[in-house]
Short mmCIF file of C-alpha atoms in Angstrom, two decimals:
data_model
loop_
_atom_site.label_atom_id
_atom_site.label_comp_id
_atom_site.label_asym_id
_atom_site.label_seq_id
_atom_site.Cartn_x
_atom_site.Cartn_y
_atom_site.Cartn_z
CA MET A 1 -56.32 -24.22 1.22
CA PRO A 2 -51.73 -23.97 1.36
CA THR A 3 -50.36 -23.58 -1.42
CA GLY A 4 -47.30 -26.73 -1.39
CA PHE A 5 -51.00 -28.89 -0.80
CA LEU A 6 -52.45 -27.50 -4.08
CA ALA A 7 -49.16 -28.30 -5.89
CA ARG A 8 -48.57 -31.88 -4.64
CA MET A 9 -52.73 -32.32 -5.52
CA SER A 10 -51.90 -30.65 -9.48
CA GLY A 11 -48.57 -32.52 -9.23
CA LEU A 12 -46.33 -29.02 -10.44
CA SER A 13 -43.45 -27.89 -7.99
CA ILE A 14 -42.99 -24.27 -6.82
CA VAL A 15 -39.62 -23.05 -7.22
CA ARG A 16 -39.12 -20.13 -4.50
CA PRO A 17 -35.44 -17.76 -4.64
CA SER A 18 -33.01 -18.57 -2.31
CA PRO A 19 -33.04 -15.56 -0.14
CA THR A 20 -28.28 -15.23 -1.29
CA THR A 21 -28.91 -14.96 -4.78
CA THR A 22 -31.63 -12.65 -4.84
CA ARG A 23 -30.89 -8.84 -4.07
CA SER A 24 -32.89 -5.91 -4.08
CA PHE A 25 -32.04 -2.94 -6.36
CA THR A 26 -30.23 -0.13 -5.22
CA THR A 27 -28.40 2.26 -7.06
CA THR A 28 -25.55 2.57 -4.14
CA ALA A 29 -21.75 0.44 -5.08
CA THR A 30 -21.24 -2.66 -2.81
CA ARG A 31 -18.02 -1.74 -1.09
CA GLN A 32 -14.64 -3.90 -2.38
CA ASN A 33 -13.16 -5.40 0.74
CA TRP A 34 -9.02 -3.35 0.62
CA LEU A 35 -7.58 -7.08 2.40
CA LEU A 36 -8.04 -9.06 -1.29
CA PRO A 37 -7.95 -8.03 -4.80
CA LYS A 38 -10.89 -7.08 -6.65
CA ALA A 39 -11.20 -9.69 -8.75
CA GLY A 40 -9.50 -12.80 -6.69
CA ASP A 41 -6.74 -15.20 -7.24
CA CYS A 42 -6.43 -15.13 -10.93
CA GLY A 43 -3.74 -16.13 -13.65
CA PRO A 44 -0.60 -18.61 -12.75
CA LYS A 45 1.64 -17.97 -9.05
CA THR A 46 2.62 -14.50 -9.03
CA ARG A 47 6.65 -13.77 -7.71
CA LYS A 48 7.74 -11.94 -4.95
CA GLY A 49 8.39 -8.95 -6.42
CA LYS A 50 9.97 -5.56 -5.06
CA PRO A 51 7.78 -2.42 -3.33
CA ARG A 52 7.58 0.37 -6.18
CA MET A 53 11.24 2.97 -6.25
CA PRO A 54 10.16 6.14 -7.36
CA THR A 55 13.36 6.69 -9.73
CA GLY A 56 12.27 8.93 -11.79
CA GLY A 57 10.94 11.25 -9.25
CA SER A 58 7.56 10.84 -8.81
CA THR A 59 5.99 11.75 -5.64
CA ARG A 60 2.73 10.17 -6.13
CA GLY A 61 0.65 9.28 -2.93
CA THR A 62 2.87 10.77 -0.76
CA THR A 63 0.32 13.01 -0.17
CA VAL A 64 -3.11 13.51 1.94
CA MET A 65 -6.13 13.33 -0.51
CA TRP A 66 -9.18 13.24 0.59
CA GLY A 67 -8.39 13.51 4.22
CA ASP A 68 -7.41 15.95 6.54
CA TYR A 69 -5.15 13.49 8.62
CA GLY A 70 -2.36 10.88 7.27
CA LEU A 71 -0.55 7.88 8.04
CA ARG A 72 3.34 7.78 5.54
CA MET A 73 6.05 4.81 5.94
CA LYS A 74 8.85 6.42 6.64
CA ASP A 75 11.72 4.40 7.79
CA HIS A 76 12.55 2.13 4.51
CA ASP A 77 9.89 0.45 1.98
CA ARG A 78 8.59 -3.46 2.67
CA ARG A 79 5.65 -5.70 2.98
CA VAL A 80 2.78 -5.32 4.91
CA SER A 81 0.40 -8.35 5.46
CA ALA A 82 -3.57 -7.65 5.54
CA ALA A 83 -3.47 -9.35 8.56
CA GLN A 84 -1.75 -6.12 9.91
CA LEU A 85 -3.10 -3.95 7.53
CA LYS A 86 -6.18 -5.79 9.40
CA ASN A 87 -5.09 -5.22 13.20
CA GLY A 88 -3.99 -1.35 12.25
CA GLU A 89 -7.52 -0.83 10.74
CA GLU A 90 -9.02 -2.09 13.99
CA THR A 91 -7.07 0.39 15.83
CA ILE A 92 -7.95 2.62 14.63
CA ARG A 93 -12.15 2.29 14.91
CA LYS A 94 -11.12 1.04 18.01
CA ARG A 95 -9.73 4.72 19.37
CA LEU A 96 -11.97 7.00 17.62
CA ARG A 97 -15.55 4.59 18.44
CA GLY A 98 -18.42 7.26 18.65
CA MET A 99 -16.98 9.98 16.93
CA LYS A 100 -17.54 10.93 13.74
CA TYR A 101 -15.89 10.24 11.45
CA ARG A 102 -14.33 8.92 7.69
CA LEU A 103 -11.37 6.65 7.18
CA TYR A 104 -9.81 5.79 3.88
CA MET A 105 -7.21 2.80 2.64
CA ARG A 106 -4.69 4.36 0.26
CA ILE A 107 -3.34 0.59 -0.11
CA CYS A 108 -4.57 -2.36 -1.66
CA ALA A 109 -3.07 -6.26 -0.06
CA ASN A 110 -3.26 -8.08 -3.73
CA ILE A 111 -0.05 -10.14 -3.17
CA PRO A 112 -0.67 -13.16 -2.93
CA VAL A 113 2.96 -14.89 -1.25
CA TYR A 114 2.69 -18.15 -0.67
CA SER A 115 5.00 -20.48 1.28
CA SER A 116 6.25 -24.41 1.95
CA GLY A 117 6.41 -26.52 4.41
CA ASN A 118 9.15 -27.07 7.13
CA GLU A 119 12.61 -28.88 5.78
CA SER A 120 11.08 -30.28 2.76
CA ARG A 121 13.20 -29.91 -0.80
CA MET A 122 14.62 -28.54 -3.48
CA GLY A 123 11.69 -28.19 -6.31
CA ARG A 124 8.28 -29.75 -6.04
CA GLY A 125 6.78 -25.45 -6.43
CA LYS A 126 6.78 -22.55 -5.75
CA GLY A 127 4.14 -23.91 -1.97
CA THR A 128 0.54 -22.86 -1.90
CA PHE A 129 -1.31 -19.99 -0.64
CA ASP A 130 -0.65 -18.53 2.77
CA TYR A 131 -1.68 -14.70 2.92
CA TRP A 132 -2.51 -11.85 0.31
CA ALA A 133 0.12 -8.65 1.08
CA SER A 134 0.87 -4.73 0.04
CA ARG A 135 3.60 -4.09 -1.30
CA VAL A 136 4.59 -0.62 0.39
CA ALA A 137 6.73 1.61 -1.08
CA VAL A 138 8.87 4.63 1.18
CA SER A 139 6.73 7.45 1.84
CA LYS A 140 3.29 6.02 1.23
CA ILE A 141 0.40 7.40 2.98
CA ILE A 142 -1.50 3.60 3.77
CA PHE A 143 -4.56 5.57 6.23
CA GLU A 144 -6.82 9.06 5.75
CA LEU A 145 -9.05 10.13 8.36
CA LYS A 146 -12.14 13.37 7.70
CA GLY A 147 -13.84 13.70 10.25
CA ASP A 148 -14.83 16.22 12.92
CA LEU A 149 -11.80 15.30 14.60
CA HIS A 150 -9.08 16.52 16.82
CA GLU A 151 -5.32 16.78 15.83
CA LYS A 152 -4.41 15.38 18.80
CA VAL A 153 -7.15 12.51 19.27
CA ALA A 154 -5.56 11.21 15.36
CA ARG A 155 -2.55 11.89 16.23
CA GLU A 156 -2.64 9.64 19.04
CA ALA A 157 -5.17 7.29 16.87
CA PHE A 158 -2.12 7.03 14.29
CA ARG A 159 0.24 6.47 16.57
CA LEU A 160 -1.51 3.32 18.13
CA ALA A 161 -2.00 1.79 14.50
CA ALA A 162 1.65 2.30 13.92
CA ASN A 163 2.31 0.25 16.87
CA LYS A 164 0.45 -2.71 15.24
CA MET A 165 2.51 -2.46 12.25
CA PRO A 166 5.62 -3.80 11.18
CA GLY A 167 7.88 0.00 10.10
CA LEU A 168 8.82 3.35 11.28
CA TYR A 169 5.62 5.56 10.74
CA GLU A 170 4.63 9.56 11.22
CA PHE A 171 1.57 11.42 11.15
CA VAL A 172 0.89 14.59 8.17
CA LYS A 173 -1.32 16.59 7.44
CA ARG A 174 -3.36 18.11 4.33
CA GLY A 175 -1.41 20.79 3.11
CA ASP A 176 2.03 18.54 3.82
CA PRO A 177 5.11 19.06 1.00
CA PRO A 178 5.28 16.15 -1.09
CA VAL A 179 8.30 13.55 -0.67
CA MET A 180 10.51 12.29 -3.21
CA GLY A 181 11.92 9.08 -2.12
CA ILE A 182 13.13 10.31 1.65
CA THR A 183 13.51 13.42 0.72
CA LYS A 184 10.84 16.40 1.44
CA LEU A 185 10.41 18.77 -1.35
CA ASP A 186 9.67 21.71 1.43
CA GLY A 187 11.76 24.73 -0.64
CA VAL A 188 13.59 22.18 -2.60
CA THR A 189 12.21 22.13 -5.93
CA ALA A 190 11.94 18.72 -7.85
CA GLU A 191 14.67 19.96 -10.62
CA GLU A 192 17.16 20.54 -7.90
CA LEU A 193 16.86 17.54 -7.15
CA LYS A 194 17.30 15.61 -10.43
CA ARG A 195 20.11 18.38 -11.31
CA PRO A 196 23.59 16.81 -10.37
CA ARG A 197 24.84 17.85 -7.03
CA ARG A 198 28.98 18.72 -8.76
CA LYS A 199 29.34 20.64 -11.71
CA ILE A 200 30.84 17.95 -13.98
CA ALA A 201 33.84 20.03 -15.23
CA PRO A 202 34.92 19.93 -19.86
CA LEU A 203 36.76 17.36 -20.67
CA LEU A 204 40.53 18.88 -21.54
CA GLU A 205 42.20 18.36 -24.75
CA GLN A 206 46.06 16.96 -24.18
CA PRO A 207 48.10 15.61 -26.35
CA ILE A 208 48.93 12.32 -26.28
CA VAL A 209 52.25 11.21 -25.50
CA VAL A 210 54.18 8.42 -26.62
CA ASP A 211 56.70 7.36 -25.04
CA SER A 212 60.01 5.60 -27.08
CA PRO A 213 62.31 3.02 -25.57
CA PRO A 214 65.60 3.79 -25.48
CA ALA A 215 67.69 4.16 -27.95
CA THR A 216 71.07 1.29 -27.65
CA ALA A 217 74.75 1.43 -28.52
CA PRO A 218 75.90 0.15 -31.05
CA SER A 219 78.50 -3.13 -31.32
#
């Protein structure tokens, strides 16, 4: 006899686990969505902010670390939305369809952007959530490619992806020199860039001359 019939006759209810709540044992970590923050939108509404400026002479994130080729921001720091980053990723995957490669994303869209309706009066709060975005600094690596790919194929894929995203980008390879701001450290060291460009002459101590008022003739 079926199990459901026996349960109804005995007055017991069988609780079956939902397929959405069960998860088989695996040692592979779940893949995080790079177009969303890891913890979600937590806390109060964040401010718009500005991209990071390496004022202290940092070259972090300007070289290819994991792959063989990379796509780097060239012209100016800006805020790139998650939809624009997704368009660039889909363009690369479409161009390299059928090839053996691995695509690395070096940034994450973790900045919430809020907007209010058109022709709304001042005040009434910051607005409602609109989309996720990422603050991309100048000379920042966005995508990296690794695999059995020719350089011309990777360059073409990055060129198509750069046309889908705002800003100007450049193609870089593993081993290319890092960038400090917009200056490539190719034959130039970071210590030389931090030095003053003009030599500061020492201040000479000169006597202070005070002009005395002209003497008046006695009346």
